[in-house]
Short mmCIF file of C-alpha atoms in Angstrom, two decimals:
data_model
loop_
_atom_site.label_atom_id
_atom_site.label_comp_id
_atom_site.label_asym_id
_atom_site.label_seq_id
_atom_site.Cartn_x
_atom_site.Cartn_y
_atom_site.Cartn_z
CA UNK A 642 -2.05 -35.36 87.84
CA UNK A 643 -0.35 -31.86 88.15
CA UNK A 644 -1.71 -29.20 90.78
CA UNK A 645 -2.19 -27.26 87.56
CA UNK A 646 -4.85 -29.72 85.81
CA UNK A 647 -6.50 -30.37 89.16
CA UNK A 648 -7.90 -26.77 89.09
CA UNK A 649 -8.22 -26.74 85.38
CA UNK A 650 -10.60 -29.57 85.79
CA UNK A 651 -12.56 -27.72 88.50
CA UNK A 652 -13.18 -24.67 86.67
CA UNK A 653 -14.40 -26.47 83.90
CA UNK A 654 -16.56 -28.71 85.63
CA UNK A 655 -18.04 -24.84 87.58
CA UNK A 656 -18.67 -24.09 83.79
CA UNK A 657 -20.65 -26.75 83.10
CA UNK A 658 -22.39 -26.42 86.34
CA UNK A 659 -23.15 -22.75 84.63
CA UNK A 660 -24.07 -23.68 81.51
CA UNK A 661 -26.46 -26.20 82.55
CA UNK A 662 -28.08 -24.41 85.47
CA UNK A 663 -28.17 -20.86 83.86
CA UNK A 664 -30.50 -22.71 80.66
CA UNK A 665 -32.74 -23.82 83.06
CA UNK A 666 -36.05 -22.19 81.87
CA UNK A 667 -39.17 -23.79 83.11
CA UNK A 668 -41.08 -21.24 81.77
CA UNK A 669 -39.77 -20.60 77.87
CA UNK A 670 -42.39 -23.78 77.11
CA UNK A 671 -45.29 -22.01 77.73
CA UNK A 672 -44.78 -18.85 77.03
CA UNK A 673 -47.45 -18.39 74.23
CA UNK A 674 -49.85 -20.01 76.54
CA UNK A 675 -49.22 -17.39 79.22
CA UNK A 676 -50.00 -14.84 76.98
CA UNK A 677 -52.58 -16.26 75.39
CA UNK A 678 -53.94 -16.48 78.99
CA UNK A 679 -53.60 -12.64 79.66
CA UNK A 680 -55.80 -11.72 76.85
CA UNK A 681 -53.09 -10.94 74.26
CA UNK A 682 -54.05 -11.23 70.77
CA UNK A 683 -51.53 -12.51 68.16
CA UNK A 684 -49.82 -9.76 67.26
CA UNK A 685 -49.21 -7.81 70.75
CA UNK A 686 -47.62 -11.62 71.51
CA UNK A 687 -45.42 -11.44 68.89
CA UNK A 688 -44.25 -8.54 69.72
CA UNK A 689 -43.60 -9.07 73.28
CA UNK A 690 -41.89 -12.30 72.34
CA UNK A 691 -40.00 -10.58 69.71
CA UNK A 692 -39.27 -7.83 71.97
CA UNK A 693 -36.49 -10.02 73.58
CA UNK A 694 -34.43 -10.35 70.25
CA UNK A 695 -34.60 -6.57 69.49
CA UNK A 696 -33.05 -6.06 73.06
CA UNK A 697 -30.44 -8.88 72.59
CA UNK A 698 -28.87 -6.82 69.61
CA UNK A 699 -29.46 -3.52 71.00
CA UNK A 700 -27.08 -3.98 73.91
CA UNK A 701 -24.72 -6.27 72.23
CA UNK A 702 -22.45 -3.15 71.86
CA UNK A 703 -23.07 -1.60 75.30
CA UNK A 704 -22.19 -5.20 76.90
CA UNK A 705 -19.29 -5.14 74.46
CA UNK A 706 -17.95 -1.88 76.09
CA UNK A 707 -18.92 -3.33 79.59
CA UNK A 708 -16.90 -6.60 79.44
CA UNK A 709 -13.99 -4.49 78.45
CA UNK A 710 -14.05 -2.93 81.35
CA UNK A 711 -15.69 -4.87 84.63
CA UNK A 712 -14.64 -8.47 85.23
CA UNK A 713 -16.55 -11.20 82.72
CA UNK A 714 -17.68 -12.85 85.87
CA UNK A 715 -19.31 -9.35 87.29
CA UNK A 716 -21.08 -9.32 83.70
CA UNK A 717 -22.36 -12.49 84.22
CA UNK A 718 -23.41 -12.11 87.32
CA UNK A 719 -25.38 -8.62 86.41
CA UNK A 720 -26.57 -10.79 83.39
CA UNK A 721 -28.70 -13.49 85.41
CA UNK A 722 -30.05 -11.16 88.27
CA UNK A 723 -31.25 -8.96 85.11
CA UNK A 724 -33.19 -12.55 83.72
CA UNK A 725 -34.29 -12.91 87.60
CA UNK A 726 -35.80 -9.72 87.53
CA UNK A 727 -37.48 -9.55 83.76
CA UNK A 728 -38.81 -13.26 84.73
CA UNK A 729 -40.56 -12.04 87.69
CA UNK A 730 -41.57 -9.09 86.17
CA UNK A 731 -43.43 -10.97 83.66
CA UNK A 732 -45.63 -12.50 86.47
CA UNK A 733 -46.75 -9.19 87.89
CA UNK A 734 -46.89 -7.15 84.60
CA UNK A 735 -50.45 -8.22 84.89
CA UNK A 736 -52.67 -7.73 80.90
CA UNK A 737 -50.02 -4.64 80.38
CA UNK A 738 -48.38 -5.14 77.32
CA UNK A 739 -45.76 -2.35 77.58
CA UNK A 740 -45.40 -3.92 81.06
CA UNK A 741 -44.56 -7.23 79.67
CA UNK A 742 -42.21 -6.08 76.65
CA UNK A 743 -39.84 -4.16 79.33
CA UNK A 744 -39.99 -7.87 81.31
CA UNK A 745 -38.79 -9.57 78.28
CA UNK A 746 -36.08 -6.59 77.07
CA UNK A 747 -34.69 -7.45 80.84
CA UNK A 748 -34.67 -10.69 79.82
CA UNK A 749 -32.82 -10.07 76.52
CA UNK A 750 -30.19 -7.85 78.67
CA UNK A 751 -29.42 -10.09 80.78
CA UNK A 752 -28.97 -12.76 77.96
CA UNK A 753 -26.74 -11.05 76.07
CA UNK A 754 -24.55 -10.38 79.27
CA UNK A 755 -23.82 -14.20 79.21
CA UNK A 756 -24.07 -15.07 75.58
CA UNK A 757 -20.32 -15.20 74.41
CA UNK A 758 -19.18 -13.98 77.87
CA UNK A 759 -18.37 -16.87 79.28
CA UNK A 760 -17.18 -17.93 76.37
CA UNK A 761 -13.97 -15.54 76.46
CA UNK A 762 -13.73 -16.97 80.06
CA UNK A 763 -13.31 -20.19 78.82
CA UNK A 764 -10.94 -19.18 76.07
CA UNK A 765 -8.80 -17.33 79.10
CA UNK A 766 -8.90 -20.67 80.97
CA UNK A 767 -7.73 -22.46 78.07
CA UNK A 768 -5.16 -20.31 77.35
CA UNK A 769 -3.72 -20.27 80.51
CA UNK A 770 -3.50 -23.74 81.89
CA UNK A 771 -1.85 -24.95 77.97
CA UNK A 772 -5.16 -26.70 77.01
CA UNK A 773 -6.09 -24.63 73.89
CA UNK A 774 -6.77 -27.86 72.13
CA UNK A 775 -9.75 -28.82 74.46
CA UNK A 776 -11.54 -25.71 74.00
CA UNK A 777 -13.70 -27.02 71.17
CA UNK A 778 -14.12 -30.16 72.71
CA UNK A 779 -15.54 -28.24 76.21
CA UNK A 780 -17.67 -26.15 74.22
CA UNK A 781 -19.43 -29.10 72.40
CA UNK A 782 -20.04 -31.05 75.54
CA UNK A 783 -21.72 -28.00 77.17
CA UNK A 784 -23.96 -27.65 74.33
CA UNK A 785 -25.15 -31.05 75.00
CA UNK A 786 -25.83 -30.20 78.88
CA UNK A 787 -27.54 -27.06 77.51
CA UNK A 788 -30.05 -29.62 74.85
CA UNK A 789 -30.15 -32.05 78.14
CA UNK A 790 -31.31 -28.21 80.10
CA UNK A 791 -34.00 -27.54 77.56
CA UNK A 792 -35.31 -31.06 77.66
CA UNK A 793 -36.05 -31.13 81.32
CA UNK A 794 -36.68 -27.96 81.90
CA UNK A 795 -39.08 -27.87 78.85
CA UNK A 796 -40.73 -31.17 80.53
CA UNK A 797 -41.15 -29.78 83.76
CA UNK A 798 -42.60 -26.75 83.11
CA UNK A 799 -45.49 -28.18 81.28
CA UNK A 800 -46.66 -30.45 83.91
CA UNK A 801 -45.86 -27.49 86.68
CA UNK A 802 -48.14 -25.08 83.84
CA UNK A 803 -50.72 -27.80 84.89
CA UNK A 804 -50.78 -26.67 88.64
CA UNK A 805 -50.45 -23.25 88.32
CA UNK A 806 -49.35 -21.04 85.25
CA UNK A 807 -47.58 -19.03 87.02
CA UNK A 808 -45.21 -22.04 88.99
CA UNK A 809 -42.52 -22.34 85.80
CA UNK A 810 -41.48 -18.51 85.65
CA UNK A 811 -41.22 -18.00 89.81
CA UNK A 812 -39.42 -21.72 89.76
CA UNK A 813 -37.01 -20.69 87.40
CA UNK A 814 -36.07 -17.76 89.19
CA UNK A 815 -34.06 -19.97 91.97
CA UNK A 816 -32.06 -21.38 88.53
CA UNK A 817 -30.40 -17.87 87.64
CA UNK A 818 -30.25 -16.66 90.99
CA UNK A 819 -27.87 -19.86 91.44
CA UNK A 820 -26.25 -19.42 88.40
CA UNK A 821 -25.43 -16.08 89.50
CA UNK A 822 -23.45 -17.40 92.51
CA UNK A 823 -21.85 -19.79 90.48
CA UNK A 824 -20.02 -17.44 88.25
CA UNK A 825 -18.42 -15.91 91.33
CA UNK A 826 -16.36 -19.30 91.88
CA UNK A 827 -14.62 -18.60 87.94
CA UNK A 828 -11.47 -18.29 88.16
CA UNK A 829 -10.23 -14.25 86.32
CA UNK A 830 -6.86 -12.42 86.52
CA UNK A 831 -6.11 -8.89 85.35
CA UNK A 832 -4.76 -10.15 82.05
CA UNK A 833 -5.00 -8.62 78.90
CA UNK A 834 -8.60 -9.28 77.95
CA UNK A 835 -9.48 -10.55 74.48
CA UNK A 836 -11.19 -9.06 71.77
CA UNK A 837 -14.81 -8.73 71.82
CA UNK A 838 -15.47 -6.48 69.01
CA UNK A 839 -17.59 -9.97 67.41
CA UNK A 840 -19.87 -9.72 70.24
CA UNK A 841 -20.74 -6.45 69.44
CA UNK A 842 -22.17 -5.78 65.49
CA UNK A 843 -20.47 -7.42 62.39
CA UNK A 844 -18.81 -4.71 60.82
CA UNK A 845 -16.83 -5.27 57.71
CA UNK A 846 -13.60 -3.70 58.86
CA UNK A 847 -13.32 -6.91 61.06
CA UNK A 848 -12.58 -8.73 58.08
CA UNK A 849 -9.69 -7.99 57.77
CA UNK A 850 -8.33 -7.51 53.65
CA UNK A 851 -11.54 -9.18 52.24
CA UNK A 852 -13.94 -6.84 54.10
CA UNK A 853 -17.23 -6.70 52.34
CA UNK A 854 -16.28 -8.72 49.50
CA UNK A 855 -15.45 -11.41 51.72
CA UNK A 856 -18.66 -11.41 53.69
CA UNK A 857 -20.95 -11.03 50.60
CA UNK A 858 -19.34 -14.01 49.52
CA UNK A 859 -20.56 -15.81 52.13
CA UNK A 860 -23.75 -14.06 52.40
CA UNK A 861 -25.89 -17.65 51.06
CA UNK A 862 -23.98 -18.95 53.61
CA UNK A 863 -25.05 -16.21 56.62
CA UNK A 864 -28.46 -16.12 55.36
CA UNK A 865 -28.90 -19.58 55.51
CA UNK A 866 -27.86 -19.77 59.14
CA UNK A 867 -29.90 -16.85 60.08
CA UNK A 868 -33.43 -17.79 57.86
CA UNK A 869 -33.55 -21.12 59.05
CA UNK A 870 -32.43 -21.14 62.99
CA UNK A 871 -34.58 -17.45 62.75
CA UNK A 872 -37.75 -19.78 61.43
CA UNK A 873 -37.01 -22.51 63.79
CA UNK A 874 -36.76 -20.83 66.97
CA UNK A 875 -39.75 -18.67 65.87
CA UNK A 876 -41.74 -22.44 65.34
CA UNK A 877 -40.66 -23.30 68.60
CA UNK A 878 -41.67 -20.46 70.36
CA UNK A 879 -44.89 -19.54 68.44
CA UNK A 880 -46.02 -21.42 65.28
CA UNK A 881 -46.12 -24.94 67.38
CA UNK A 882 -47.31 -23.84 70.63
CA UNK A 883 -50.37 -22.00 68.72
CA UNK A 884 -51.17 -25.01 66.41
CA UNK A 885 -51.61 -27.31 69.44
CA UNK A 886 -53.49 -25.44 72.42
CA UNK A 887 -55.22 -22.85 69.85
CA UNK A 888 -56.18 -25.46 67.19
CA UNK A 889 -56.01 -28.69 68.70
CA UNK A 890 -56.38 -28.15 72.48
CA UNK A 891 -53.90 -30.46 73.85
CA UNK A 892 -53.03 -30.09 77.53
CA UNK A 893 -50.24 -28.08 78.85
CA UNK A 894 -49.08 -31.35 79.90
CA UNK A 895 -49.30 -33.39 76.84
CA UNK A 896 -47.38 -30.51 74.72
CA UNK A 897 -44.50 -30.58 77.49
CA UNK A 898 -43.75 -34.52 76.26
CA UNK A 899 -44.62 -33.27 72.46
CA UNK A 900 -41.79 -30.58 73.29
CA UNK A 901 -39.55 -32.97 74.42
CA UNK A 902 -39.12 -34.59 71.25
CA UNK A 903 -37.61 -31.44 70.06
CA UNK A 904 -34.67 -31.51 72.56
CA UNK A 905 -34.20 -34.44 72.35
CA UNK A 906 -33.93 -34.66 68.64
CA UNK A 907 -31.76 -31.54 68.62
CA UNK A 908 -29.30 -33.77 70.65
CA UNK A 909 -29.43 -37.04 68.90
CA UNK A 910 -28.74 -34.69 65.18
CA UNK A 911 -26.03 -32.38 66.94
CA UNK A 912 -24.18 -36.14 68.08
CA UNK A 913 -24.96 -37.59 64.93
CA UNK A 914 -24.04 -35.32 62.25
CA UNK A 915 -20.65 -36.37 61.47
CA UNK A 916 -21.99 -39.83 60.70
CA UNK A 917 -25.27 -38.73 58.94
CA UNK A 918 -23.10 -36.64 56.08
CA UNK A 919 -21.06 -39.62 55.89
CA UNK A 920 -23.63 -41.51 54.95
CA UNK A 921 -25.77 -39.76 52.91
CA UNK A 922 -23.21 -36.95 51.91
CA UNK A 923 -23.17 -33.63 53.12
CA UNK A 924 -25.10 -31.46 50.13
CA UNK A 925 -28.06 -33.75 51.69
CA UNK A 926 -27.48 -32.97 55.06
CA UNK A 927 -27.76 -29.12 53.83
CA UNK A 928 -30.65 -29.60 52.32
CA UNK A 929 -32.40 -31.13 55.45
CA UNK A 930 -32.76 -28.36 57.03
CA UNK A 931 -34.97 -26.17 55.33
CA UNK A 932 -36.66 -29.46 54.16
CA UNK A 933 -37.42 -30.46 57.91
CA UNK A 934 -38.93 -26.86 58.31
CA UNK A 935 -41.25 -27.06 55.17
CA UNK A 936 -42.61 -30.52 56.04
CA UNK A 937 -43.12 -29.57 59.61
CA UNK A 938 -45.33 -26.88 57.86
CA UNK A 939 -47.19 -29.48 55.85
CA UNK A 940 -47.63 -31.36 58.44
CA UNK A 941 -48.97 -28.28 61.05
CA UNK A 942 -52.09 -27.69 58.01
CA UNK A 943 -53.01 -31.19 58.43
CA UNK A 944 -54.12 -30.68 61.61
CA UNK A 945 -53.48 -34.81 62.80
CA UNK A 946 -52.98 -35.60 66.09
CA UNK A 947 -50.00 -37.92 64.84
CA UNK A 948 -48.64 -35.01 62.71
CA UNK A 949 -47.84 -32.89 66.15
CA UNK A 950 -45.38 -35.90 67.22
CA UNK A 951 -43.54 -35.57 64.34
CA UNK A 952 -43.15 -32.32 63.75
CA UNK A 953 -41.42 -31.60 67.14
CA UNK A 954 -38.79 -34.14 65.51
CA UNK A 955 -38.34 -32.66 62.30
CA UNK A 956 -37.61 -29.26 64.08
CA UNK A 957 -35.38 -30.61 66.61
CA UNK A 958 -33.24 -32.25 63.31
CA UNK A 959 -33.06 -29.06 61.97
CA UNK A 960 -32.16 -26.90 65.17
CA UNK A 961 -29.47 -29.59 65.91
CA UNK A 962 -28.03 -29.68 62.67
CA UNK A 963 -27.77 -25.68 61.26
CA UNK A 964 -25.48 -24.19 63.29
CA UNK A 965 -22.42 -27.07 63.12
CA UNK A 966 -23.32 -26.71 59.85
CA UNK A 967 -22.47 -23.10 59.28
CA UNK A 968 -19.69 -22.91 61.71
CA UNK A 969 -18.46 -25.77 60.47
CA UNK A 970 -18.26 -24.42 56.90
CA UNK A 971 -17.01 -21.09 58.13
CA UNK A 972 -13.66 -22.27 60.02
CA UNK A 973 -12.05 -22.95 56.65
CA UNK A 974 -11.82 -19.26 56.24
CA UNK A 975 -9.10 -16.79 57.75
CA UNK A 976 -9.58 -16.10 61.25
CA UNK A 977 -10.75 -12.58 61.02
CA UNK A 978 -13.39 -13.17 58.31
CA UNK A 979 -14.61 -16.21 60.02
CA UNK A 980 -15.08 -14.03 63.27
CA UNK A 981 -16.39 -11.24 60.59
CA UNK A 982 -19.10 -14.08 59.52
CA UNK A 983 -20.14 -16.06 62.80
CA UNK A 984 -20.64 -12.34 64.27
CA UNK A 985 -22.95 -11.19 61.13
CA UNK A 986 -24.71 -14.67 61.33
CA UNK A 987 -25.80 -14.43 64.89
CA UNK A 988 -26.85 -10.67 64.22
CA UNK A 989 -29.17 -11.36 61.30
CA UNK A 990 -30.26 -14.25 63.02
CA UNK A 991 -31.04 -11.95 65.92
CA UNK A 992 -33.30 -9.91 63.87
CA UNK A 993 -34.96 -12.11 61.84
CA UNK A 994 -35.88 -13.93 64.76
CA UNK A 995 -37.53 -11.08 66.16
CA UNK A 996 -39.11 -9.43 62.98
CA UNK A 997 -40.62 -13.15 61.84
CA UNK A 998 -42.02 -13.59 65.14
CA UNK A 999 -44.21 -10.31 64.32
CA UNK A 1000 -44.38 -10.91 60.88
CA UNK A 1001 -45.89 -14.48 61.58
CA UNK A 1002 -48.07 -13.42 64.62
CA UNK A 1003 -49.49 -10.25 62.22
CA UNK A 1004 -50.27 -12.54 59.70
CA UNK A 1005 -52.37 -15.12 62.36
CA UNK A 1006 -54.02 -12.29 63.14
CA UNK A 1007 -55.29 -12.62 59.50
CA UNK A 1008 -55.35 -16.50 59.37
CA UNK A 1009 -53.82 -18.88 60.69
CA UNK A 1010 -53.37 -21.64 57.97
CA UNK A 1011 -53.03 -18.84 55.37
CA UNK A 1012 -50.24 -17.35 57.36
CA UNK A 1013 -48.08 -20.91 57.63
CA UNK A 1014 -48.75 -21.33 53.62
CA UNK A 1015 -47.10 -17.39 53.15
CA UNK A 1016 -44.03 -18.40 55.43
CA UNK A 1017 -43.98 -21.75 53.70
CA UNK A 1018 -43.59 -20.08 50.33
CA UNK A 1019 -41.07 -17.15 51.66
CA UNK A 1020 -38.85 -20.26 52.68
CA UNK A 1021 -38.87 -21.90 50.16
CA UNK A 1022 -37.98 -18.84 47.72
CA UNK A 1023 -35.08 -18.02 50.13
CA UNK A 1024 -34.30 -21.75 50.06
CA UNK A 1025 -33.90 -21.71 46.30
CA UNK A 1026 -32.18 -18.82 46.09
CA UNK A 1027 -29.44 -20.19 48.75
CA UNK A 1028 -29.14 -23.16 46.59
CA UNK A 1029 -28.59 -20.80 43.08
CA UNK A 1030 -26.21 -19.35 45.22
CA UNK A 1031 -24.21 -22.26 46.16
CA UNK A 1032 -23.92 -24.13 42.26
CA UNK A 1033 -22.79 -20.17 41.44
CA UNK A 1034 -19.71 -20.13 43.95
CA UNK A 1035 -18.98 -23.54 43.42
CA UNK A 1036 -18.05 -24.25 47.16
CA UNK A 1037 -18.63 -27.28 48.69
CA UNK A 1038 -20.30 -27.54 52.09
CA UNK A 1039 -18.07 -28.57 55.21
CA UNK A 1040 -19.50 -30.42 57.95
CA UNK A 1041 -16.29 -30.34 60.18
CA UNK A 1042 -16.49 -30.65 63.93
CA UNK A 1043 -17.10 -27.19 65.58
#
């Protein structure tokens, strides 16, 4: 083994490190339950959970600018002493909900300082050392240390929630700060630095001769990336964690495990996909999705015990299995209009995220099982119309390998 691969191996193996470590949040688990614990009502939680996403895409473009000109690695290292601080600050913002939204826009900052960043590090590395063929294959195996993150972390914050409420945000803290002296180990030269006009907003001019016509053409395909792993993460965060300590008053504890059947579904569906549209063909696979999420929703009204273990499941399936999906169907498509599409995916996934997490939490306000049947039937409209728009363009979905 050359000199050369020797140190591409150990910069790779400091990225997983990174990846793993930086994902580390004890806290994100119970989250609703720390609200619910400072007095919030529905609707000022939503919107100081949803107050994350809005800052995500708000400084998308002003990290964009910043990456261009400070090292990636000082970016990431700004990013995860900016989660350090909003994380801490969400401990001492006390019952002040302005308080607590500035926590979680810190939080959101930092985020989108390292989402994509170290990405275009990796891409560098790749680049550099000849290897531009493993790049896909690194990125995949990091997600799966990322699902292994959330399992564990999600785990251990629950039963730490048991002690004290307050023991998974301070104990995550130590996670970032590390993180943060990880990144300082990457390896960066004064090269020509790539092009990160995709991590900024997904304007039109990006792609390239198609422009708008090209995107709308794929807009069943954006929206169904962005509805679905917008609903999903706002089930995870919100919808779930309600239904169990608000309606059936399970332990902190006992919805850590239930939460672990998420992760570790996401995993087993992310490893498994190839085989599953084998099997039962891909339009099936497609359909799964948003199927998952409206049974899940069925299941949440019944309000049995034995429901909550599977709905964790059916949501982890889903989570696992959306975004290979999309990206999957996207890299067909010229290079610029695929970067045109991923980019408009993960903004409109951005803010649906945020504006369903208010949406739902307004209408909980009003009721609770009325507000699951509205968001059942807004799916499932969108979900219909995806599908009219699919037999009307005639393509077929790809499941390739991401």
């Amino acid at each position: 083994m050359s000199a050369e691969e020797v140190h591409f191996g150990r910069v790779v193996r400091l990225f997983y490190w990174y990846r793993l470590i930086s994902r580390f949040y004890l806290y994100l688990p119970v989250m609703v339950v720390f609200l619910l614990d400072r007095k919030l009502t529905y609707l000022e939680s939503g919107a100081v959970l949803a107050a994350y996403g809005f800052a995500v895409m708000a400084s998308k473009p002003v990290v964009a600018r910043i990456v261009r000109i400070w090292p990636k690695k000082a970016v990431l290292f700004v990013g995860e002493w900016l989660k350090c601080l909003g994380i801490v600050g969400l401990v001492w913002s006390g019952e002040s909900v302005a308080a607590l939204i500035v926590s979680q826009a810190l939080i959101g900052f930092g985020f989108s300082c390292s989402q994509g960043t170290d990405s275009l590090l990796l891409s560098h590395w790749t680049e550099k050392y000849r290897a531009n063929d493993a790049y896909s294959e690194i990125e995949a195996k990091s997600q799966s240390y990322i699902f292994l993150a959330v399992l564990v972390s999600g785990v251990a914050g629950a039963v730490l929630a048991e002690i004290d409420l307050r023991l998974p945000f301070y104990l995550t803290v130590p996670f970032n700060f590390a993180a943060s002296w990880l990144v300082l180990g990457f390896v960066e030269e004064s090269t020509k630095r790539p092009d990160v006009s995709a991590l900024s907003e997904p304007e039109s001019k990006t792609a390239g001769d198609e422009g708008v016509s090209g995107l709308w053409r794929l807009a069943h395909v954006i929206s169904f990336y962005a509805v679905n792993r917008a609903t999903i993460m706002a089930y995870y965060v919100l919808v779930f964690p309600l239904f169990l300590f608000v309606r059936a008053h399970v332990s902190v504890g006992y919805f850590g495990i239930l939460l672990g059947l998420f992760s570790l579904s996401a995993f087993l569906s992310g490893r498994w996909l190839g085989a599953f549209s084998r099997r039962f063909g891909e339009k099936t696979v497609w359909a799964a999705v948003p199927s998952a999420l409206l049974v899940s929703s069925i299941l949440l009204l019944s309000d049995a015990m034995w429901a909550f273990w599977i709905v964790p499941a059916l949501l982890g399936l889903a989570a696992g299995t959306v975004r290979p999906l999309v990206y999957g169907f996207l890299k067909k498509e010229a290079g610029a209009l695929k970067a045109a599409a991923v980019s408009a995916a993960e903004f409109w996934f951005a803010w649906f995220n945020a504006g369903f997490l208010l949406a739902i939490a307004a209408l909980f306000e009003w009721s609770v099982r009325g507000g699951l049947c509205i968001v059942m039937a807004v799916l499932f409209l969108l979900s219909v119309w995806q599908a009219a728009q699919w037999k009307r363009s005639g393509a077929r979905p790809d499941t390739a390998k991401v």
